[in-house]
XYZ file of C-alpha atoms in Angstrom:
633
model
C -44.932 25.539 -37.623
C -41.380 25.025 -35.756
C -41.774 23.369 -32.369
C -42.718 25.650 -29.229
C -39.749 25.806 -26.567
C -38.965 28.257 -23.523
C -36.242 30.207 -23.494
C -34.072 28.424 -21.685
C -30.451 28.024 -20.728
C -29.123 31.459 -22.614
C -26.589 32.330 -20.282
C -25.331 28.862 -17.936
C -26.993 26.373 -19.835
C -28.257 23.276 -17.798
C -26.358 20.119 -17.970
C -28.974 18.536 -16.522
C -33.011 18.455 -17.615
C -34.723 15.282 -17.209
C -36.673 14.265 -20.237
C -40.163 14.836 -18.800
C -39.080 19.085 -18.342
C -37.781 18.890 -21.788
C -41.080 17.502 -23.385
C -42.903 20.022 -21.143
C -40.674 23.084 -22.256
C -40.989 21.840 -25.631
C -43.957 23.743 -25.942
C -45.208 20.100 -27.750
C -49.063 20.800 -28.777
C -51.399 20.061 -26.233
C -53.573 16.948 -27.337
C -55.853 14.738 -25.702
C -54.065 11.686 -25.116
C -54.154 10.522 -22.032
C -50.171 9.694 -21.450
C -49.550 13.131 -22.129
C -52.034 14.274 -19.384
C -50.486 11.638 -16.973
C -46.686 13.884 -18.028
C -48.008 17.283 -17.194
C -49.619 15.804 -13.837
C -46.510 14.245 -13.078
C -44.948 17.405 -13.946
C -46.292 19.481 -11.460
C -44.407 20.917 -8.634
C -44.747 19.397 -5.241
C -44.087 22.541 -3.629
C -44.946 25.942 -5.249
C -43.895 29.403 -4.958
C -45.262 31.017 -1.822
C -45.110 26.977 0.182
C -42.205 26.348 2.775
C -40.763 23.146 2.990
C -39.538 21.454 5.945
C -36.060 23.306 7.063
C -33.564 20.052 6.356
C -35.293 19.794 2.844
C -34.608 24.059 2.395
C -31.013 23.261 3.700
C -30.333 20.648 1.096
C -31.707 22.373 -1.981
C -30.116 25.423 -1.708
C -26.951 23.719 -1.168
C -27.865 22.102 -4.441
C -28.588 25.356 -6.123
C -25.231 26.663 -4.854
C -23.450 23.937 -6.419
C -25.904 23.970 -9.701
C -24.510 27.623 -10.200
C -20.719 27.106 -9.097
C -19.738 26.210 -12.670
C -21.114 29.406 -14.432
C -19.948 31.915 -11.775
C -16.279 30.860 -11.220
C -15.463 30.717 -14.750
C -16.544 34.535 -15.234
C -13.799 35.524 -12.684
C -11.142 33.204 -14.284
C -11.817 34.619 -17.838
C -11.095 37.872 -16.422
C -7.614 37.386 -14.854
C -6.067 36.458 -18.197
C -6.845 40.519 -19.316
C -6.261 41.249 -15.947
C -2.846 39.409 -16.046
C -3.686 37.617 -12.696
C -3.668 33.894 -15.179
C -0.561 32.834 -12.584
C -1.794 34.816 -9.273
C -3.941 32.560 -7.768
C -4.720 34.205 -4.582
C -5.727 37.504 -6.213
C -8.027 35.312 -8.646
C -9.328 34.047 -4.809
C -10.464 37.751 -4.156
C -12.357 37.923 -7.239
C -13.972 35.038 -6.688
C -15.414 35.353 -3.461
C -16.279 39.097 -4.585
C -18.767 37.478 -7.418
C -20.299 34.501 -4.556
C -21.072 37.595 -2.394
C -22.688 39.819 -4.770
C -24.762 37.043 -6.345
C -25.897 36.492 -2.892
C -26.861 39.779 -2.491
C -28.782 40.282 -5.468
C -30.575 36.591 -5.367
C -31.819 38.246 -1.826
C -32.993 41.370 -3.494
C -34.584 39.763 -7.069
C -36.789 36.954 -4.756
C -37.852 39.390 -2.265
C -38.119 43.028 -4.223
C -37.816 41.795 -7.817
C -39.740 39.659 -9.718
C -40.279 37.495 -6.542
C -40.251 33.988 -8.175
C -37.176 31.662 -7.228
C -34.171 32.894 -9.610
C -30.902 32.671 -8.375
C -28.957 35.646 -9.602
C -25.297 35.034 -11.083
C -22.821 37.031 -13.465
C -23.534 36.954 -16.938
C -21.374 35.906 -20.194
C -23.416 38.625 -21.667
C -20.627 40.848 -20.277
C -17.359 38.891 -20.411
C -17.250 39.265 -24.136
C -17.270 43.001 -24.207
C -15.030 43.116 -21.273
C -12.399 40.848 -22.780
C -12.917 43.227 -26.067
C -11.667 46.024 -23.851
C -9.087 43.948 -21.776
C -7.387 43.290 -25.130
C -6.924 46.363 -26.690
C -3.436 46.922 -27.719
C -2.879 49.569 -25.591
C -4.241 47.642 -22.485
C -3.068 44.151 -23.336
C -1.057 42.141 -20.948
C 2.601 42.086 -21.431
C 4.043 39.218 -22.960
C 6.429 38.163 -20.435
C 2.774 37.681 -18.246
C 1.752 34.908 -19.795
C 5.094 32.730 -19.102
C 4.343 30.890 -16.122
C 8.452 30.885 -15.876
C 8.663 34.401 -16.142
C 6.380 35.058 -13.558
C 7.170 35.738 -9.398
C 3.725 36.518 -8.052
C 5.838 38.141 -4.933
C 8.136 40.629 -7.309
C 7.681 44.227 -7.064
C 7.393 44.019 -10.940
C 4.225 41.709 -11.481
C 2.670 43.473 -8.169
C 2.842 46.827 -10.348
C 1.745 45.491 -12.946
C -1.713 43.871 -12.063
C -2.265 46.910 -9.413
C -1.895 49.385 -12.235
C -4.441 47.409 -13.879
C -6.318 46.348 -11.119
C -6.615 49.132 -8.365
C -6.618 53.028 -8.589
C -2.968 53.365 -6.670
C -1.174 56.092 -6.142
C 1.543 56.076 -8.434
C -0.803 56.673 -11.438
C 1.412 54.930 -13.908
C 0.553 51.880 -15.797
C 4.048 49.691 -16.332
C 3.637 48.266 -19.860
C 6.458 45.437 -18.747
C 8.609 43.628 -21.370
C 12.124 41.943 -21.002
C 15.263 43.532 -22.467
C 18.174 41.501 -24.134
C 19.458 40.210 -20.760
C 16.425 39.458 -19.565
C 15.950 42.198 -17.442
C 12.419 44.329 -17.171
C 12.110 47.353 -18.457
C 8.679 49.710 -18.015
C 7.124 52.524 -20.182
C 3.278 52.795 -20.910
C 0.179 54.960 -21.241
C -1.398 56.272 -17.661
C -4.659 53.752 -17.396
C -6.431 51.894 -15.203
C -8.196 49.174 -16.552
C -10.316 47.646 -13.927
C -11.586 50.976 -12.269
C -13.017 52.036 -15.687
C -14.566 48.583 -16.275
C -16.051 49.228 -12.858
C -17.326 52.409 -13.809
C -18.646 51.271 -17.300
C -20.704 48.522 -15.880
C -22.322 50.648 -13.114
C -23.156 53.205 -16.296
C -24.615 50.740 -18.999
C -26.843 49.391 -15.269
C -28.364 52.270 -15.191
C -29.992 51.912 -18.339
C -31.148 48.540 -17.251
C -32.272 50.254 -14.264
C -34.540 52.944 -16.041
C -35.822 50.375 -19.027
C -37.002 47.759 -16.189
C -39.264 50.527 -13.848
C -40.021 52.770 -16.701
C -41.900 49.167 -18.371
C -39.810 50.190 -21.504
C -38.880 46.416 -21.712
C -42.013 45.633 -23.013
C -41.553 48.188 -25.742
C -38.188 46.489 -26.645
C -39.414 42.683 -26.705
C -41.521 43.865 -29.816
C -38.795 44.036 -31.656
C -36.134 41.490 -30.113
C -36.781 38.235 -31.489
C -35.112 34.519 -31.815
C -33.485 35.649 -35.058
C -31.592 38.240 -32.844
C -31.143 36.481 -29.698
C -30.073 33.136 -31.603
C -26.732 34.916 -32.827
C -26.359 37.258 -30.209
C -26.101 34.528 -27.511
C -24.376 31.975 -29.663
C -21.550 34.666 -30.138
C -21.121 34.603 -26.422
C -19.855 30.869 -26.408
C -18.345 31.061 -29.812
C -16.311 34.095 -28.838
C -14.673 32.249 -25.926
C -12.724 29.583 -27.598
C -9.278 31.198 -27.392
C -9.552 31.322 -23.415
C -10.992 27.421 -23.685
C -8.472 26.272 -25.921
C -5.765 28.203 -23.548
C -6.249 26.656 -20.981
C -7.081 23.226 -22.074
C -3.636 23.419 -24.211
C -1.760 23.574 -21.470
C -2.570 19.433 -20.984
C -4.559 18.368 -23.202
C -5.021 14.832 -21.698
C -5.940 16.324 -18.537
C -8.457 18.385 -20.091
C -10.138 15.949 -22.629
C -10.683 13.742 -19.134
C -12.308 16.832 -17.239
C -14.486 16.874 -20.328
C -14.856 13.348 -20.985
C -16.048 13.141 -17.238
C -18.742 15.812 -17.124
C -20.337 14.638 -20.135
C -20.560 11.178 -18.388
C -21.748 12.987 -15.525
C -24.374 15.441 -17.284
C -25.984 12.625 -19.705
C -25.373 9.339 -19.476
C -25.288 8.887 -15.208
C -27.779 11.658 -15.212
C -31.301 9.434 -13.799
C -28.401 6.776 -12.110
C -29.618 7.381 -8.284
C -27.516 7.299 -5.879
C -28.256 6.302 -2.076
C -27.012 8.083 1.059
C -28.311 8.094 4.277
C -30.425 10.152 5.402
C -32.866 10.229 9.196
C -36.465 11.820 9.739
C -38.818 10.834 12.416
C -41.069 8.557 10.954
C -38.367 6.016 9.136
C -35.149 6.893 11.214
C -31.960 6.276 10.002
C -32.364 5.238 6.517
C -31.023 5.619 2.751
C -32.626 7.475 0.374
C -31.885 7.709 -3.230
C -30.192 11.056 -5.078
C -29.628 12.198 -8.418
C -26.326 13.094 -7.943
C -25.033 13.245 -11.661
C -27.960 14.907 -12.499
C -27.304 17.449 -9.972
C -23.678 18.562 -9.729
C -22.013 17.287 -12.659
C -19.727 20.276 -12.942
C -18.488 19.812 -9.648
C -18.311 16.248 -9.623
C -16.036 16.201 -13.088
C -14.001 18.965 -11.473
C -13.431 17.068 -8.415
C -12.297 13.529 -9.880
C -9.620 15.899 -12.452
C -8.099 17.499 -9.396
C -7.778 14.028 -7.751
C -5.705 12.649 -10.546
C -4.149 15.735 -10.849
C -3.031 15.585 -7.501
C -1.870 11.856 -7.939
C -0.077 12.819 -10.697
C 1.473 15.182 -8.755
C 2.695 13.049 -5.989
C 4.664 10.448 -7.890
C 5.796 13.077 -10.312
C 4.327 12.257 -13.265
C 3.658 15.814 -14.514
C 6.783 17.537 -15.363
C 8.404 19.971 -12.196
C 9.808 22.336 -14.576
C 7.674 25.158 -15.150
C 9.252 25.284 -18.776
C 8.047 22.135 -19.814
C 4.289 21.286 -21.220
C 1.533 20.069 -18.766
C 3.688 21.926 -15.686
C 0.452 23.342 -14.898
C -1.727 20.210 -14.746
C 0.354 20.134 -10.892
C -1.246 20.671 -8.155
C 1.383 22.318 -6.018
C 1.716 25.117 -8.807
C -0.719 27.109 -6.584
C -0.152 24.938 -3.155
C 0.397 27.898 -1.379
C -2.732 30.064 -1.831
C -4.576 28.473 0.530
C -2.338 29.436 3.336
C -1.833 32.706 2.255
C -6.084 33.304 1.874
C -7.789 35.155 5.011
C -10.599 32.921 6.717
C -12.796 35.954 6.901
C -12.528 38.687 4.380
C -16.034 41.147 3.543
C -15.955 42.611 -0.202
C -17.009 46.263 0.018
C -17.229 48.937 -2.627
C -14.364 50.218 -4.027
C -12.143 47.877 -2.852
C -9.774 48.001 -6.389
C -10.115 51.589 -6.502
C -12.640 54.537 -6.796
C -14.545 53.835 -10.224
C -14.262 55.386 -13.216
C -15.998 55.586 -16.894
C -14.690 54.762 -19.913
C -17.319 55.720 -22.925
C -16.217 52.741 -25.274
C -16.283 49.886 -22.551
C -19.835 51.933 -21.946
C -21.229 50.728 -25.305
C -19.957 47.248 -25.489
C -21.444 46.888 -21.801
C -24.763 48.130 -23.111
C -25.119 45.643 -25.643
C -24.136 42.487 -23.170
C -26.909 44.277 -20.770
C -29.848 44.344 -23.804
C -28.563 40.289 -24.529
C -29.032 39.888 -20.951
C -32.278 41.837 -20.472
C -33.986 39.671 -23.408
C -32.588 36.316 -21.822
C -34.136 37.312 -18.436
C -37.805 37.689 -19.677
C -37.465 34.526 -20.611
C -36.630 33.187 -17.501
C -38.831 34.829 -15.845
C -41.747 32.691 -17.800
C -39.978 29.640 -17.783
C -39.452 29.629 -13.942
C -42.847 30.726 -13.259
C -43.989 27.779 -15.500
C -41.827 25.158 -13.045
C -42.534 26.751 -9.907
C -46.358 26.868 -10.414
C -46.808 30.428 -10.437
C -49.203 31.898 -12.852
C -47.129 33.739 -15.812
C -45.302 36.807 -14.578
C -47.475 40.215 -15.338
C -46.107 43.575 -16.453
C -45.216 45.068 -13.286
C -43.378 41.737 -11.864
C -41.211 41.347 -15.069
C -40.543 45.287 -15.219
C -39.698 45.064 -11.244
C -37.704 41.853 -11.975
C -35.347 43.478 -14.946
C -34.759 46.900 -12.713
C -33.612 45.145 -9.730
C -31.064 42.858 -12.561
C -29.725 46.522 -13.180
C -29.496 47.623 -9.558
C -27.429 43.970 -8.809
C -25.440 45.024 -11.876
C -24.766 48.464 -10.253
C -23.833 47.297 -7.090
C -21.743 44.102 -9.361
C -19.385 47.349 -10.832
C -19.484 48.903 -7.820
C -18.142 46.051 -5.686
C -15.754 45.128 -8.498
C -16.360 41.884 -10.094
C -15.806 43.009 -13.615
C -18.961 41.654 -14.225
C -22.701 42.104 -13.993
C -26.002 39.722 -12.739
C -28.831 38.268 -14.476
C -31.060 35.268 -13.485
C -29.330 32.096 -13.650
C -31.039 29.319 -16.380
C -29.860 26.090 -15.441
C -31.145 26.928 -11.865
C -34.566 27.527 -13.221
C -34.272 23.863 -15.189
C -33.326 22.706 -11.565
C -36.546 23.358 -10.386
C -37.900 20.963 -12.930
C -35.656 18.289 -11.530
C -36.533 18.755 -7.977
C -40.677 19.385 -8.190
C -39.471 22.456 -5.482
C -40.622 25.974 -6.208
C -40.165 27.658 -3.241
C -38.730 30.680 -3.299
C -37.664 30.131 0.298
C -34.899 27.724 -0.954
C -33.869 30.134 -3.150
C -33.674 32.993 -0.480
C -31.542 30.257 1.560
C -29.066 29.753 -1.439
C -28.491 33.160 -1.521
C -27.313 33.384 2.286
C -25.161 30.603 1.425
C -23.281 32.245 -1.567
C -22.966 34.998 1.048
C -21.444 33.200 3.054
C -19.054 31.770 0.855
C -18.024 34.909 -0.244
C -16.850 36.057 3.039
C -14.871 33.232 3.505
C -11.777 33.925 1.941
C -10.496 30.204 2.503
C -13.145 28.735 0.237
C -12.266 31.558 -2.691
C -8.539 30.299 -2.465
C -9.709 26.593 -2.563
C -11.553 26.999 -6.302
C -8.868 29.198 -7.746
C -6.456 26.412 -7.095
C -7.983 24.588 -9.148
C -5.636 23.439 -12.050
C -5.637 24.999 -15.141
C -6.417 22.587 -18.017
C -8.782 21.080 -15.548
C -10.397 24.575 -15.956
C -10.116 24.264 -19.505
C -11.867 21.087 -20.084
C -14.833 22.462 -18.247
C -14.423 25.681 -20.424
C -14.934 23.488 -23.431
C -18.128 22.170 -22.067
C -19.938 25.135 -20.698
C -18.949 27.220 -23.988
C -20.024 24.750 -26.648
C -23.551 24.320 -24.661
C -23.640 28.003 -24.522
C -23.434 28.517 -28.071
C -25.654 25.451 -29.024
C -28.198 27.108 -26.731
C -28.308 30.223 -28.507
C -28.822 28.092 -31.748
C -31.614 26.183 -30.079
C -34.031 29.724 -30.310
C -34.383 28.916 -34.131
C -36.521 25.914 -33.357
C -39.311 28.932 -33.356
C -38.789 30.406 -36.511
C -39.208 28.713 -40.127
C -35.839 27.325 -41.224
C -37.199 26.580 -44.567
C -37.238 30.606 -45.194
C -34.262 31.645 -47.166
C -34.908 34.712 -45.517
C -34.393 33.595 -41.744
C -31.511 31.324 -43.284
C -29.849 34.415 -44.801
C -30.506 36.456 -41.349
C -29.106 34.498 -39.194
C -25.477 32.887 -41.288
C -24.690 36.249 -42.623
C -25.264 37.977 -38.400
C -23.087 35.015 -37.561
C -20.910 34.925 -39.720
C -20.444 38.775 -40.192
C -19.667 38.724 -36.461
C -17.013 36.387 -36.765
C -15.187 38.150 -39.665
C -15.317 41.602 -38.671
C -13.767 41.148 -35.375
C -10.580 38.813 -36.059
C -9.970 41.710 -39.083
C -10.280 44.419 -36.278
C -7.878 42.618 -34.331
C -5.139 41.542 -36.873
C -5.208 45.099 -38.342
C -5.623 47.339 -35.353
C -3.988 50.322 -37.321
C -6.636 50.527 -39.669
C -9.286 51.506 -37.476
C -8.196 55.291 -36.643
C -10.170 58.390 -36.695
C -8.109 60.991 -35.744
C -10.132 61.000 -32.404
C -8.824 58.064 -29.887
C -12.397 57.916 -27.705
C -14.153 57.270 -30.911
C -11.188 54.581 -31.809
C -11.767 53.224 -28.811
C -15.622 53.094 -29.049
C -14.870 51.693 -32.769
C -12.647 49.196 -31.864
C -14.518 47.654 -28.475
C -17.711 47.622 -30.555
C -16.121 46.183 -33.811
C -14.153 43.582 -31.936
C -17.583 42.128 -29.272
C -18.556 39.747 -31.545
C -22.331 39.645 -29.873
C -22.572 43.042 -30.529
C -21.987 42.848 -34.135
C -24.118 39.343 -34.865
C -27.023 41.332 -32.604
C -26.913 44.053 -34.580
C -27.136 42.377 -37.660
C -29.712 39.921 -36.541
C -31.724 42.910 -34.899
C -31.772 45.103 -38.458
C -31.966 42.778 -40.881
C -35.255 41.089 -39.147
C -36.353 44.104 -38.664
C -36.259 45.154 -42.248
C -36.294 42.437 -44.583
C -40.168 41.599 -44.889
C -41.531 38.661 -43.354
C -44.423 37.451 -41.483
C -45.248 36.717 -37.507
C -44.720 33.377 -38.311
C -42.037 32.650 -40.671
C -40.035 35.045 -38.234
C -40.859 32.879 -35.329
C -42.622 35.804 -33.139
C -46.004 34.182 -32.813
C -44.533 30.556 -31.649
C -41.716 33.104 -29.100
C -44.610 34.952 -27.658
C -47.255 32.217 -27.620
C -45.078 29.826 -25.088
C -44.790 33.249 -22.340
C -48.370 33.396 -22.959
C -49.245 29.764 -22.061
C -50.974 28.891 -18.554
C -48.017 27.143 -15.713
C -49.138 24.057 -14.770
C -49.823 24.876 -10.998
C -51.658 28.250 -11.045
C -52.362 30.485 -8.089
C -53.594 33.665 -7.719
C -51.275 36.512 -9.129
C -51.450 38.276 -6.435
C -49.998 35.681 -3.864
C -46.822 35.624 -5.613
C -45.877 38.782 -7.622
C -47.100 41.187 -4.790
C -44.848 43.421 -2.656
C -43.759 41.324 0.472
C -44.564 42.303 4.348
C -47.837 44.252 3.824
C -46.009 46.960 1.311
C -48.554 46.113 -1.033
C -51.729 47.170 0.926
C -50.411 50.437 1.669
C -48.533 50.730 -1.316
C -52.077 50.313 -3.466
C -54.101 52.552 -1.724
C -52.508 55.219 -3.840
C -54.506 56.500 -6.260
C -51.787 57.586 -8.440
C -50.409 53.877 -7.987
C -51.717 52.694 -11.202
C -49.522 55.073 -13.313
C -46.182 53.161 -12.172
C -44.831 50.467 -14.323
C -43.429 48.588 -11.579
C -46.092 48.809 -8.933
C -49.061 45.838 -8.701
C -52.755 47.397 -9.704
C -55.115 48.438 -6.926
C -57.367 45.483 -5.387
C -60.190 47.481 -6.624
C -58.824 48.054 -10.126
C -61.493 46.485 -12.771
C -58.463 44.132 -14.604
C -57.335 42.853 -11.655
C -60.519 41.936 -10.715
C -61.269 39.999 -13.463
C -57.776 38.222 -13.368
C -58.222 37.196 -9.636
C -61.563 35.943 -10.234
C -60.666 33.726 -13.348
C -57.213 32.256 -12.055
C -57.967 29.206 -10.675
C -56.411 28.235 -7.349
C -53.357 26.301 -6.388
C -53.129 22.565 -7.640
C -49.699 22.018 -5.739
C -49.647 18.536 -3.720
């Protein structure tokens, strides 16, 4: 049987997981070997879920979690900006960045307090980026060609403002201007009446309602019976593979800078991850002293971006990079977006409907549903991994149902605020729990507060938006490559000596690359005579992960095969394993602030899928009696 591993790193994979954590999460068979027992003891968390570290340690670890999620969070608005014609408008990009940080902070607070109640940080999901870009790049909605050329874009010109506002905002003049250059180099306008981003917002909100219903109704357990590694592997892999165009376009602005960024991230995350950096520290016993910190392991992406940014700045001030916007390498200059920080406001609070009233597009709803289903399956795996690393017992059904439901509420908020995305658990932050050995949810609560503050400070978002384009391209190459590999890693659960499994995975993956490519090149062939149906089919058939996930799901559930061959036995066994630091389940997963006691006194509460069982329930009494006390140190 293949090794059993956790569903780790599917959305935004961790770049910094130490060897001991990997060994534990790989589910290697338990033996009586003394060394293995010592490794398990070493992996016990210092602080469990309900513990509260000292205030200064809470602040430090909260900032660390924020920095860990940094790369994945800012990547999403930077990708969406291409479909919104904003790749050369850094000021508007900064508004999207602030919004997604703000909403991610709110969703984190909701998840930790009312959701699954584990120390899981919430953020945007790449599972919704693919269908969103499929929608934004449809022939009728595609950005005008001239907006792709930095030398032709003047972000303050009325023509450009009209282009992006007609896509991003619901403005009074209800007409989208499709800008093209005529023979004299002047701008002319024509085009249908569309407001794409409000449609994207509304479609995310409608799709997230399904997630709310699936979570709070308890249907997620039923769905997971049919979704296994052979469905998850091609679906998640295609999230990364489908974004190669975006990574290539940005990296191609200056391949030297992009390669340097990629090499730096690889150096920090892989080769230097175990190097400790002495930093000044202070406490009452030792006074002022030095403390070793795994800096490269904790924030490799941020360090890689910072060093590359500095190099670009030096090349700019010494005029090594070309000043002419038409020349190769111009977008690597740091003064291209130099006025963004000064123009951005100090404080700006995002609010629902800031881009206009959300509307609904049926085609986009179907595309978003595919991403929502992928995100739900991924989150269930993250809950179990987080419980193990944070010293909590495996999450009961009511906690999983509540967690998925709250993620649906978070995606609903994300759609209303206008992030252009939803929300999901961040797998890389789950991995960080294994590094720090601190599983306290107080730390994640504080990290959520930090994200809200960063979302309100307009200058912070503006600083992130000024990152040179090829630097972003180098980061994308690393991140999307690891996402692809993380999806393929789910195949370790299944028997890959089976010709059945080889066929299912190979056909699902290759079909999902061929079909969208052909539809994109030949959009005229997909016409039924019904405009709405044409849009639905076009978005679905150009969404790589939908096609891969559909074929993987259908073939895996219809072609005969044993549960062991399909990987379902290993997949389920991982989720049933005990954590390294157990405690009574109700301490972790019950409602906070005395709500559980008042709710559980109702006789009907046993029929509510997302509420914990009352104390008098025989099954819960047995679970409580059998659960060992916390072994945290």
